[in-house]
Backbone as JSON, one array per atom type, in Angstrom:
{
  "sequence": "IANTPSPTAATSSATTAPTAKPTLPPGAKAYRDPKGTFAIAFPKGYEYKETGSGIRFFSADKGLKGFVDFTKTDKVLNLEELEGALREYLDRTLKNVKWQNSTIESEGRLRVDWTGESQEGEKLDAVSYIQTSSNTIYIMSLYGVNQPFDKYRQDAEAIVGSYKVGQDSGSL",
  "N": [[15.86, 3.57, 2.42], [15.98, 3.0, -0.07], [16.41, 0.06, -1.27], [16.64, -1.2, 1.45], [17.91, -3.49, 3.1], [16.36, -5.41, 5.21], [16.71, -5.97, 8.76], [16.02, -8.82, 9.04], [16.71, -12.37, 9.2], [14.54, -13.83, 7.27], [13.34, -14.84, 4.2], [12.45, -14.18, 0.6], [10.28, -15.04, -1.8], [9.41, -13.1, -3.74], [11.78, -11.45, -4.85], [13.08, -10.21, -7.62], [11.49, -7.03, -8.93], [8.45, -6.56, -10.57], [7.97, -6.46, -13.76], [7.14, -3.34, -15.51], [5.58, -2.27, -17.11], [3.66, -4.55, -18.42], [1.99, -6.56, -20.92], [-1.72, -7.13, -21.13], [-3.22, -10.88, -20.65], [-5.03, -12.13, -22.64], [-8.43, -12.35, -22.47], [-8.79, -11.08, -19.79], [-10.43, -9.86, -17.08], [-11.02, -6.13, -15.84], [-10.8, -4.06, -13.47], [-12.4, -1.27, -11.85], [-13.06, 0.87, -9.33], [-15.28, 2.23, -7.78], [-15.83, 5.03, -7.52], [-13.88, 5.5, -8.07], [-11.21, 5.32, -7.57], [-9.2, 4.22, -8.01], [-8.34, 1.81, -10.81], [-7.46, -1.65, -12.17], [-6.39, -4.3, -13.13], [-6.76, -8.08, -14.05], [-5.78, -11.46, -14.96], [-7.26, -13.78, -16.74], [-9.44, -15.7, -14.84], [-8.94, -15.36, -12.32], [-10.62, -13.69, -9.33], [-13.05, -11.04, -7.58], [-13.38, -9.48, -4.26], [-14.95, -6.63, -3.37], [-14.65, -3.89, -0.77], [-15.71, -2.22, 0.18], [-13.56, -0.32, 1.24], [-11.44, -1.01, -0.62], [-10.79, -3.17, -2.37], [-10.27, -7.15, -2.48], [-8.91, -9.6, -4.55], [-8.13, -12.52, -5.84], [-6.4, -15.86, -7.38], [-7.65, -18.01, -9.52], [-6.48, -21.47, -8.42], [-6.36, -19.76, -5.54], [-4.06, -19.63, -4.82], [-2.82, -16.92, -5.33], [-3.22, -14.61, -3.75], [-4.63, -11.11, -3.06], [-5.06, -7.68, -2.22], [-6.81, -4.51, -2.32], [-6.43, -1.58, -1.15], [-7.16, 1.39, -0.25], [-6.72, 4.66, 2.09], [-8.21, 8.09, 3.35], [-5.72, 11.28, 4.17], [-4.98, 13.66, 5.68], [-2.88, 14.55, 6.31], [0.02, 15.03, 4.99], [2.35, 12.17, 4.06], [5.78, 11.65, 4.16], [8.32, 9.0, 2.48], [9.26, 7.01, 3.9], [7.44, 7.41, 6.58], [5.14, 7.13, 5.16], [5.84, 3.77, 4.45], [6.69, 3.07, 7.31], [3.99, 3.29, 8.38], [2.63, 1.05, 6.07], [3.9, -1.15, 7.67], [3.26, -1.7, 10.16], [0.08, -1.24, 9.48], [0.3, -4.23, 8.18], [1.48, -5.64, 10.53], [-0.41, -5.12, 12.47], [-2.03, -6.53, 10.62], [-1.74, -9.05, 10.68], [-0.3, -12.3, 11.42], [3.62, -13.11, 12.57], [5.06, -10.69, 10.64], [7.7, -11.13, 8.95], [9.79, -7.97, 7.46], [12.02, -8.21, 4.51], [13.87, -6.44, 1.81], [13.21, -2.64, 1.47], [12.24, -1.05, -1.8], [12.29, 2.16, -3.41], [10.75, 2.88, -6.33], [9.83, 4.05, -9.89], [7.58, 5.25, -10.31], [6.86, 6.36, -7.9], [6.16, 5.24, -6.08], [6.54, 3.54, -2.72], [7.69, -0.03, -2.38], [7.5, -3.01, -0.95], [9.21, -6.09, 0.46], [8.26, -8.85, 1.74], [6.96, -11.7, 4.3], [5.24, -13.86, 6.01], [2.75, -14.78, 8.41], [-1.46, -16.04, 7.63], [-4.08, -15.18, 10.3], [-5.48, -16.92, 9.61], [-3.72, -18.61, 8.89], [-2.4, -19.51, 6.99], [0.62, -19.45, 4.53], [2.42, -17.18, 4.07], [3.78, -15.49, 0.71], [5.4, -12.36, -0.17], [4.45, -9.62, -1.61], [4.76, -6.17, -0.55], [2.74, -2.84, -1.52], [4.09, 0.75, -1.58], [1.89, 4.03, -1.49], [1.27, 7.55, -1.9], [-1.21, 9.78, -3.87], [-2.49, 12.97, -3.95], [-4.45, 13.29, -1.61], [-5.15, 10.94, -0.7], [-3.66, 7.6, 0.7], [-2.22, 4.15, -0.54], [-2.54, 0.88, -0.2], [-1.18, -1.92, -2.11], [-1.28, -5.52, -2.1], [0.17, -8.52, -2.71], [0.05, -11.61, -2.65], [1.71, -15.09, -2.22], [0.51, -18.15, -1.35], [0.94, -20.93, 0.88], [2.93, -21.6, -0.89], [5.39, -20.0, -2.99], [5.25, -17.39, -3.75], [7.11, -16.19, -6.22], [5.62, -18.64, -8.33], [3.39, -17.54, -9.35], [4.5, -15.01, -10.56], [4.18, -14.3, -13.43], [1.51, -13.5, -13.25], [1.62, -12.06, -11.49], [3.43, -9.49, -12.38], [0.81, -9.04, -14.4], [-0.84, -7.81, -13.02], [0.32, -5.64, -10.9], [1.06, -4.36, -13.51], [-0.77, -3.31, -13.96], [-1.77, -1.64, -12.74], [-3.49, 1.29, -10.88], [-3.81, 5.06, -9.56], [-5.3, 7.96, -8.78], [-5.7, 10.04, -10.08], [-5.11, 8.96, -12.74], [-5.77, 6.85, -12.92], [-8.18, 6.37, -14.78], [-7.01, 5.5, -16.72], [-7.32, 2.76, -17.32]],
  "CA": [[14.88, 3.82, 2.54], [15.94, 2.24, -1.21], [16.73, -1.25, -1.46], [16.99, -1.69, 2.52], [17.33, -5.12, 3.68], [15.57, -5.74, 7.12], [17.03, -6.54, 10.08], [15.74, -10.27, 10.14], [17.28, -13.08, 8.39], [13.78, -14.42, 6.12], [13.89, -14.42, 2.93], [10.87, -14.44, 0.67], [11.23, -15.73, -3.32], [9.65, -11.91, -4.26], [12.88, -10.71, -4.83], [12.94, -9.13, -8.1], [10.46, -6.24, -8.98], [7.93, -6.71, -11.68], [8.26, -5.34, -15.01], [6.65, -2.2, -15.95], [4.08, -3.07, -18.12], [3.32, -5.76, -18.88], [0.47, -6.97, -21.14], [-2.73, -8.41, -19.67], [-3.76, -11.75, -21.32], [-7.14, -11.81, -23.11], [-9.97, -12.71, -20.94], [-8.41, -10.48, -18.32], [-10.9, -8.98, -16.14], [-10.56, -4.34, -15.46], [-12.15, -3.38, -12.21], [-12.49, 0.41, -11.36], [-13.01, 1.39, -7.95], [-16.75, 3.0, -8.57], [-15.67, 6.32, -7.1], [-13.2, 6.69, -8.98], [-10.05, 6.23, -6.79], [-7.96, 3.03, -8.14], [-7.67, 1.01, -11.58], [-6.5, -2.94, -12.02], [-7.43, -6.06, -13.72], [-6.75, -9.77, -13.05], [-5.95, -12.46, -15.79], [-8.4, -14.44, -16.81], [-9.56, -17.08, -13.52], [-9.31, -14.04, -10.85], [-11.68, -13.21, -8.69], [-12.62, -9.95, -6.56], [-14.77, -9.16, -3.74], [-15.51, -5.06, -2.94], [-14.34, -4.54, 0.57], [-16.37, -1.01, 1.25], [-12.0, 0.51, 1.07], [-10.37, -1.53, -1.94], [-10.85, -5.3, -3.18], [-9.85, -8.42, -2.33], [-8.34, -10.74, -4.59], [-6.9, -14.21, -5.45], [-6.38, -16.39, -8.62], [-8.35, -19.72, -9.51], [-6.35, -21.94, -7.62], [-6.32, -19.92, -4.16], [-2.52, -19.52, -4.53], [-2.18, -16.05, -4.97], [-4.19, -13.43, -3.17], [-4.15, -10.04, -2.65], [-5.77, -6.52, -1.93], [-6.34, -2.93, -2.55], [-7.16, -1.04, 0.63], [-6.87, 3.2, 0.21], [-7.77, 6.26, 3.18], [-7.96, 9.33, 2.78], [-5.05, 11.58, 4.75], [-4.94, 14.69, 5.89], [-0.94, 14.69, 6.34], [1.74, 14.19, 3.62], [3.8, 11.61, 4.54], [7.56, 11.05, 2.93], [8.31, 7.2, 1.88], [9.93, 7.27, 5.75], [6.4, 7.54, 6.67], [4.31, 6.08, 4.21], [6.63, 2.82, 5.4], [5.95, 3.04, 7.98], [2.34, 2.96, 8.08], [2.28, -0.46, 6.13], [4.4, -1.86, 8.08], [1.33, -1.16, 11.75], [-0.92, -2.07, 8.97], [0.18, -5.5, 8.57], [1.26, -6.29, 11.54], [-1.64, -5.22, 13.41], [-3.78, -7.85, 10.21], [-0.79, -10.51, 10.38], [1.24, -12.62, 11.81], [5.12, -13.38, 12.81], [5.72, -10.78, 9.38], [9.86, -11.21, 8.27], [10.54, -7.72, 6.64], [12.9, -8.59, 3.79], [13.98, -5.26, 1.11], [12.54, -2.64, 0.88], [12.53, -0.23, -2.95], [11.5, 3.24, -3.92], [10.49, 2.58, -7.06], [10.15, 4.97, -10.19], [5.98, 6.19, -10.25], [6.39, 7.26, -6.09], [6.32, 4.31, -4.69], [7.07, 2.63, -2.19], [7.62, -0.94, -2.94], [8.48, -3.91, 0.13], [9.25, -7.38, 0.45], [8.6, -9.92, 3.19], [6.78, -12.77, 4.67], [4.41, -13.49, 7.08], [1.18, -16.04, 8.54], [-2.22, -14.87, 8.08], [-4.89, -15.48, 10.83], [-5.83, -18.56, 9.75], [-2.59, -19.41, 9.85], [-1.59, -19.77, 5.43], [2.12, -18.21, 5.33], [1.94, -15.82, 3.05], [5.37, -15.02, 0.79], [4.85, -11.63, -0.76], [4.71, -7.58, -2.39], [3.38, -4.43, -0.99], [3.35, -1.67, -2.59], [2.44, 1.61, -0.74], [2.18, 5.52, -2.12], [-0.07, 8.66, -1.72], [-1.69, 10.55, -4.79], [-3.39, 13.76, -3.37], [-4.61, 13.08, -0.1], [-5.31, 9.45, -0.33], [-3.14, 6.7, 0.68], [-3.29, 3.53, -1.45], [-1.67, -0.08, -0.43], [-1.65, -3.22, -2.87], [-0.11, -6.65, -1.36], [0.47, -9.48, -3.9], [1.37, -12.93, -1.67], [1.68, -16.7, -2.52], [-0.62, -19.06, -0.13], [1.43, -22.32, 0.92], [3.74, -21.5, -1.69], [6.35, -18.89, -3.16], [5.09, -16.01, -4.77], [7.45, -16.54, -8.04], [4.74, -19.4, -8.86], [3.01, -16.81, -9.73], [5.34, -13.92, -11.25], [3.91, -13.36, -14.62], [0.35, -13.16, -13.47], [1.47, -10.99, -10.08], [3.21, -9.06, -13.11], [0.32, -8.84, -15.64], [-1.4, -6.84, -12.25], [1.17, -4.84, -10.84], [1.17, -3.4, -14.49], [-2.21, -3.21, -14.75], [-2.68, -0.71, -11.22], [-3.56, 2.91, -11.86], [-3.96, 5.06, -8.63], [-5.53, 8.78, -8.31], [-6.15, 10.8, -11.29], [-4.23, 7.76, -13.42], [-6.69, 5.49, -12.72], [-8.7, 6.01, -15.35], [-6.67, 5.49, -18.29], [-6.82, 1.73, -17.6]],
  "C": [[14.96, 2.15, 1.21], [16.42, 1.54, -0.66], [17.59, -1.25, -0.16], [17.24, -2.93, 2.68], [16.71, -5.01, 5.43], [15.95, -6.03, 7.85], [16.64, -8.28, 10.85], [16.14, -10.95, 8.66], [16.0, -13.88, 6.94], [13.77, -14.36, 4.87], [13.12, -14.33, 2.02], [11.4, -14.85, -1.54], [10.79, -14.12, -3.86], [10.68, -10.86, -4.55], [13.59, -9.46, -6.02], [11.55, -8.03, -8.52], [9.53, -6.88, -10.08], [7.95, -6.0, -12.67], [7.42, -4.45, -14.8], [5.44, -1.86, -16.56], [3.38, -3.68, -18.86], [1.45, -6.09, -19.41], [-0.74, -7.72, -21.03], [-3.12, -9.55, -20.6], [-5.11, -11.8, -21.85], [-8.27, -13.15, -22.57], [-9.93, -11.95, -19.45], [-9.6, -9.6, -17.64], [-10.68, -7.84, -15.17], [-11.55, -4.94, -14.24], [-10.99, -2.26, -12.02], [-13.05, 0.99, -10.63], [-14.43, 2.63, -8.72], [-16.86, 4.68, -8.47], [-13.76, 6.36, -7.75], [-11.51, 6.48, -8.84], [-8.41, 5.14, -7.62], [-8.35, 2.2, -9.61], [-6.83, -0.25, -11.37], [-6.97, -3.59, -12.79], [-6.36, -7.09, -13.52], [-6.65, -10.42, -14.43], [-6.94, -13.11, -14.83], [-8.31, -15.69, -15.71], [-9.51, -16.33, -12.39], [-10.27, -13.4, -10.6], [-11.77, -12.11, -7.81], [-13.6, -9.31, -5.8], [-14.24, -7.75, -3.19], [-15.63, -5.13, -1.69], [-14.77, -3.47, 1.65], [-14.81, 0.39, 0.7], [-11.22, -0.06, 0.41], [-10.88, -2.55, -2.17], [-9.82, -5.47, -2.51], [-9.69, -9.14, -3.66], [-7.81, -12.08, -4.78], [-7.29, -15.39, -6.69], [-7.25, -18.25, -8.23], [-8.22, -20.46, -8.27], [-6.44, -21.63, -6.4], [-4.19, -19.37, -4.29], [-1.7, -18.82, -5.02], [-3.67, -15.29, -4.98], [-3.52, -12.03, -3.01], [-4.98, -9.16, -2.4], [-4.68, -5.29, -2.15], [-6.43, -2.26, -1.63], [-6.02, 0.73, 0.21], [-8.28, 4.19, 1.71], [-7.49, 7.51, 3.07], [-7.22, 9.63, 4.22], [-5.45, 13.11, 4.77], [-3.26, 15.66, 6.02], [-0.14, 14.52, 5.6], [2.24, 13.78, 4.6], [4.65, 11.28, 3.87], [7.28, 9.21, 3.14], [8.9, 7.14, 3.23], [8.52, 6.79, 5.66], [5.8, 6.25, 6.74], [4.78, 4.76, 4.63], [6.61, 2.21, 6.17], [4.67, 2.77, 8.89], [1.67, 1.44, 7.32], [2.69, -1.33, 7.11], [3.54, -2.41, 9.99], [0.41, -1.64, 10.27], [-1.12, -3.91, 9.46], [0.48, -6.23, 9.24], [0.61, -6.53, 12.18], [-2.52, -6.41, 12.77], [-3.31, -8.87, 10.77], [-0.1, -11.09, 12.03], [2.93, -12.77, 11.82], [5.73, -12.26, 10.83], [7.22, -10.69, 10.07], [9.28, -9.85, 7.19], [12.12, -7.84, 5.66], [13.29, -6.9, 3.18], [12.55, -3.98, 0.71], [12.71, -0.99, -0.7], [11.62, 2.03, -2.83], [11.64, 2.74, -5.93], [9.55, 4.07, -8.12], [8.33, 6.53, -10.29], [5.84, 6.6, -8.97], [5.95, 6.35, -5.48], [6.91, 3.26, -4.04], [6.81, 1.04, -2.68], [8.34, -1.93, -1.0], [7.78, -5.45, 0.59], [9.08, -8.39, 1.95], [7.56, -11.16, 2.99], [6.45, -12.92, 6.0], [3.72, -14.72, 7.06], [-0.38, -14.87, 8.21], [-2.81, -15.59, 9.12], [-5.12, -16.0, 11.09], [-5.0, -19.67, 9.39], [-1.77, -20.32, 8.23], [0.01, -19.26, 6.08], [2.38, -18.4, 3.87], [4.04, -15.41, 2.28], [4.86, -13.02, -0.38], [5.17, -10.32, -1.12], [3.71, -7.24, -1.15], [3.9, -2.84, -1.49], [1.73, -0.6, -2.01], [2.47, 3.03, -1.62], [0.39, 6.35, -1.73], [-0.38, 9.57, -3.28], [-2.69, 11.13, -4.35], [-3.7, 13.61, -2.03], [-4.95, 11.82, -0.11], [-3.57, 8.01, -0.62], [-3.4, 5.23, -0.02], [-2.03, 2.57, -1.02], [-2.21, -1.24, -0.96], [-0.58, -4.29, -2.21], [-0.77, -7.36, -2.3], [1.12, -11.14, -2.81], [0.86, -14.25, -1.99], [1.21, -17.23, -1.61], [0.31, -20.09, -0.01], [2.0, -22.11, 0.0], [4.64, -20.22, -2.53], [5.77, -18.13, -4.02], [5.68, -15.88, -6.3], [6.77, -17.69, -8.55], [4.0, -18.52, -9.55], [2.76, -15.38, -10.5], [4.25, -13.48, -12.02], [2.33, -12.7, -13.88], [0.39, -11.93, -12.41], [1.99, -9.08, -11.34], [2.23, -8.05, -14.22], [-0.24, -7.42, -14.24], [-1.06, -5.99, -11.69], [1.64, -3.64, -12.31], [0.13, -2.6, -14.44], [-2.85, -1.74, -13.86], [-2.62, 0.71, -10.88], [-4.18, 3.67, -10.27], [-4.7, 7.34, -9.09], [-6.05, 9.3, -10.17], [-6.17, 10.06, -12.35], [-5.63, 6.93, -14.07], [-7.99, 5.92, -14.13], [-8.21, 6.21, -16.95], [-6.21, 3.54, -18.52], [-7.68, 1.0, -18.81]]
}
Protein backbone atom coordinates (compact mmCIF):
# COMPACT_ATOMS: atom_id res chain seq x y z
CA ILE A 1 0.00 0.00 0.00
CA ALA A 2 2.73 2.51 0.97
CA ASN A 3 3.34 4.94 -1.87
CA THR A 4 1.38 2.71 -4.23
CA PRO A 5 0.29 4.66 -7.30
CA SER A 6 -3.24 4.08 -8.48
CA PRO A 7 -3.71 2.54 -11.91
CA THR A 8 -5.42 5.73 -13.11
CA ALA A 9 -3.69 8.55 -14.93
CA ALA A 10 -5.60 11.35 -13.16
CA THR A 11 -3.52 13.74 -11.14
CA SER A 12 -4.25 15.52 -7.90
CA SER A 13 -2.52 18.63 -6.64
CA ALA A 14 -2.61 17.06 -3.16
CA THR A 15 0.71 15.30 -3.75
CA THR A 16 2.74 16.35 -0.73
CA ALA A 17 1.65 15.40 2.75
CA PRO A 18 0.67 18.18 5.12
CA THR A 19 3.24 18.76 7.84
CA ALA A 20 2.93 16.92 11.13
CA LYS A 21 2.12 19.59 13.74
CA PRO A 22 1.48 23.07 12.34
CA THR A 23 0.37 25.79 14.71
CA LEU A 24 -3.21 26.99 14.44
CA PRO A 25 -3.50 30.69 13.66
CA PRO A 26 -5.20 33.14 16.03
CA GLY A 27 -8.98 32.88 15.87
CA ALA A 28 -8.94 29.13 15.21
CA LYS A 29 -12.04 27.25 16.30
CA ALA A 30 -11.75 23.86 18.03
CA TYR A 31 -14.38 21.10 17.91
CA ARG A 32 -14.56 18.04 20.18
CA ASP A 33 -17.12 15.35 19.41
CA PRO A 34 -19.64 15.20 22.31
CA LYS A 35 -18.84 11.49 22.79
CA GLY A 36 -15.11 12.23 22.93
CA THR A 37 -14.35 10.14 19.84
CA PHE A 38 -12.39 12.83 17.97
CA ALA A 39 -11.27 16.44 18.10
CA ILE A 40 -10.28 18.85 15.33
CA ALA A 41 -9.65 22.57 14.88
CA PHE A 42 -10.24 24.96 12.01
CA PRO A 43 -8.66 28.23 10.90
CA LYS A 44 -10.64 31.44 11.33
CA GLY A 45 -13.64 31.67 8.99
CA TYR A 46 -14.35 27.94 8.77
CA GLU A 47 -17.78 26.59 9.66
CA TYR A 48 -18.88 23.08 10.59
CA LYS A 49 -22.10 21.12 11.05
CA GLU A 50 -22.58 17.98 13.13
CA THR A 51 -23.93 15.00 11.20
CA GLY A 52 -24.61 12.44 13.93
CA SER A 53 -21.63 10.34 12.86
CA GLY A 54 -19.11 13.17 12.62
CA ILE A 55 -19.00 16.63 11.07
CA ARG A 56 -18.89 18.40 7.71
CA PHE A 57 -16.78 21.55 7.41
CA PHE A 58 -15.99 24.24 4.85
CA SER A 59 -13.91 27.38 4.34
CA ALA A 60 -15.53 30.82 4.22
CA ASP A 61 -15.41 30.81 0.40
CA LYS A 62 -16.52 27.13 0.30
CA GLY A 63 -13.45 26.33 -1.84
CA LEU A 64 -12.20 23.79 0.69
CA LYS A 65 -14.67 21.36 2.17
CA GLY A 66 -14.31 18.20 4.17
CA PHE A 67 -15.70 15.80 6.69
CA VAL A 68 -14.86 13.55 9.59
CA ASP A 69 -16.97 10.42 9.84
CA PHE A 70 -16.68 7.48 12.21
CA THR A 71 -18.32 4.11 12.73
CA LYS A 72 -17.97 1.29 15.22
CA THR A 73 -16.67 -2.09 14.08
CA ASP A 74 -16.33 -5.52 15.66
CA LYS A 75 -13.66 -6.55 13.17
CA VAL A 76 -9.97 -5.64 13.34
CA LEU A 77 -9.02 -4.30 9.90
CA ASN A 78 -5.52 -4.25 8.44
CA LEU A 79 -4.38 -1.33 6.25
CA GLU A 80 -5.43 -3.00 3.00
CA GLU A 81 -8.92 -3.58 4.39
CA LEU A 82 -9.08 0.01 5.63
CA GLU A 83 -8.12 1.30 2.20
CA GLY A 84 -10.74 -0.95 0.61
CA ALA A 85 -13.38 0.37 3.03
CA LEU A 86 -12.43 3.97 2.19
CA ARG A 87 -12.56 3.36 -1.54
CA GLU A 88 -15.91 1.59 -1.24
CA TYR A 89 -17.32 4.45 0.86
CA LEU A 90 -16.18 7.17 -1.57
CA ASP A 91 -17.19 5.19 -4.68
CA ARG A 92 -20.66 4.83 -3.16
CA THR A 93 -21.07 8.52 -2.24
CA LEU A 94 -19.27 10.29 -5.14
CA LYS A 95 -18.94 10.01 -8.93
CA ASN A 96 -15.93 9.41 -11.19
CA VAL A 97 -13.45 8.78 -8.35
CA LYS A 98 -9.86 8.41 -9.62
CA TRP A 99 -7.35 7.09 -7.10
CA GLN A 100 -3.79 8.42 -6.98
CA ASN A 101 -1.44 7.36 -4.18
CA SER A 102 -1.72 5.63 -0.83
CA THR A 103 0.77 6.34 1.94
CA ILE A 104 1.07 4.86 5.42
CA GLU A 105 1.72 7.62 7.95
CA SER A 106 3.59 7.33 11.23
CA GLU A 107 0.44 7.66 13.33
CA GLY A 108 -0.81 4.38 11.86
CA ARG A 109 -3.22 6.09 9.55
CA LEU A 110 -3.46 5.69 5.81
CA ARG A 111 -3.51 8.70 3.46
CA VAL A 112 -5.16 8.31 0.05
CA ASP A 113 -5.06 11.01 -2.67
CA TRP A 114 -7.92 11.10 -5.16
CA THR A 115 -10.04 13.23 -7.48
CA GLY A 116 -13.74 12.90 -8.14
CA GLU A 117 -17.05 14.62 -8.52
CA SER A 118 -19.77 15.34 -5.97
CA GLN A 119 -23.35 14.29 -6.65
CA GLU A 120 -23.98 17.98 -7.44
CA GLY A 121 -21.27 17.98 -10.14
CA GLU A 122 -18.51 19.77 -8.18
CA LYS A 123 -14.96 18.76 -9.21
CA LEU A 124 -13.04 17.52 -6.15
CA ASP A 125 -9.24 17.41 -5.67
CA ALA A 126 -8.78 15.58 -2.42
CA VAL A 127 -6.91 13.74 0.28
CA SER A 128 -8.48 11.31 2.74
CA TYR A 129 -7.19 9.72 5.92
CA ILE A 130 -8.49 6.50 7.42
CA GLN A 131 -7.49 4.86 10.67
CA THR A 132 -8.79 2.82 13.58
CA SER A 133 -8.69 3.40 17.30
CA SER A 134 -10.11 0.80 19.65
CA ASN A 135 -13.19 -0.48 17.81
CA THR A 136 -13.86 2.63 15.71
CA ILE A 137 -12.99 3.46 12.09
CA TYR A 138 -12.33 7.14 11.37
CA ILE A 139 -12.35 8.81 7.94
CA MET A 140 -11.30 12.42 7.38
CA SER A 141 -11.40 13.92 3.89
CA LEU A 142 -10.46 17.41 2.70
CA TYR A 143 -11.07 18.55 -0.87
CA GLY A 144 -10.67 21.57 -3.08
CA VAL A 145 -13.99 22.27 -4.77
CA ASN A 146 -13.67 23.22 -8.45
CA GLN A 147 -10.08 24.29 -7.74
CA PRO A 148 -6.77 22.70 -6.75
CA PHE A 149 -6.40 21.34 -3.22
CA ASP A 150 -3.00 23.07 -3.00
CA LYS A 151 -4.69 26.48 -2.98
CA TYR A 152 -5.71 25.61 0.60
CA ARG A 153 -2.54 23.75 1.65
CA GLN A 154 -1.82 25.97 4.68
CA ASP A 155 -5.36 25.58 6.02
CA ALA A 156 -5.31 21.83 5.30
CA GLU A 157 -2.03 21.42 7.19
CA ALA A 158 -3.50 23.18 10.23
CA ILE A 159 -6.66 21.06 10.14
CA VAL A 160 -4.83 17.74 9.64
CA GLY A 161 -2.25 18.65 12.31
CA SER A 162 -5.00 19.33 14.86
CA TYR A 163 -6.97 16.13 14.19
CA LYS A 164 -6.98 13.62 17.08
CA VAL A 165 -8.96 10.40 17.47
CA GLY A 166 -9.83 8.05 20.30
CA GLN A 167 -7.98 8.55 23.58
CA ASP A 168 -5.80 11.27 21.99
CA SER A 169 -8.85 13.45 21.26
CA GLY A 170 -8.72 15.02 24.71
CA SER A 171 -5.34 16.63 24.05
CA LEU A 172 -6.45 19.27 21.51
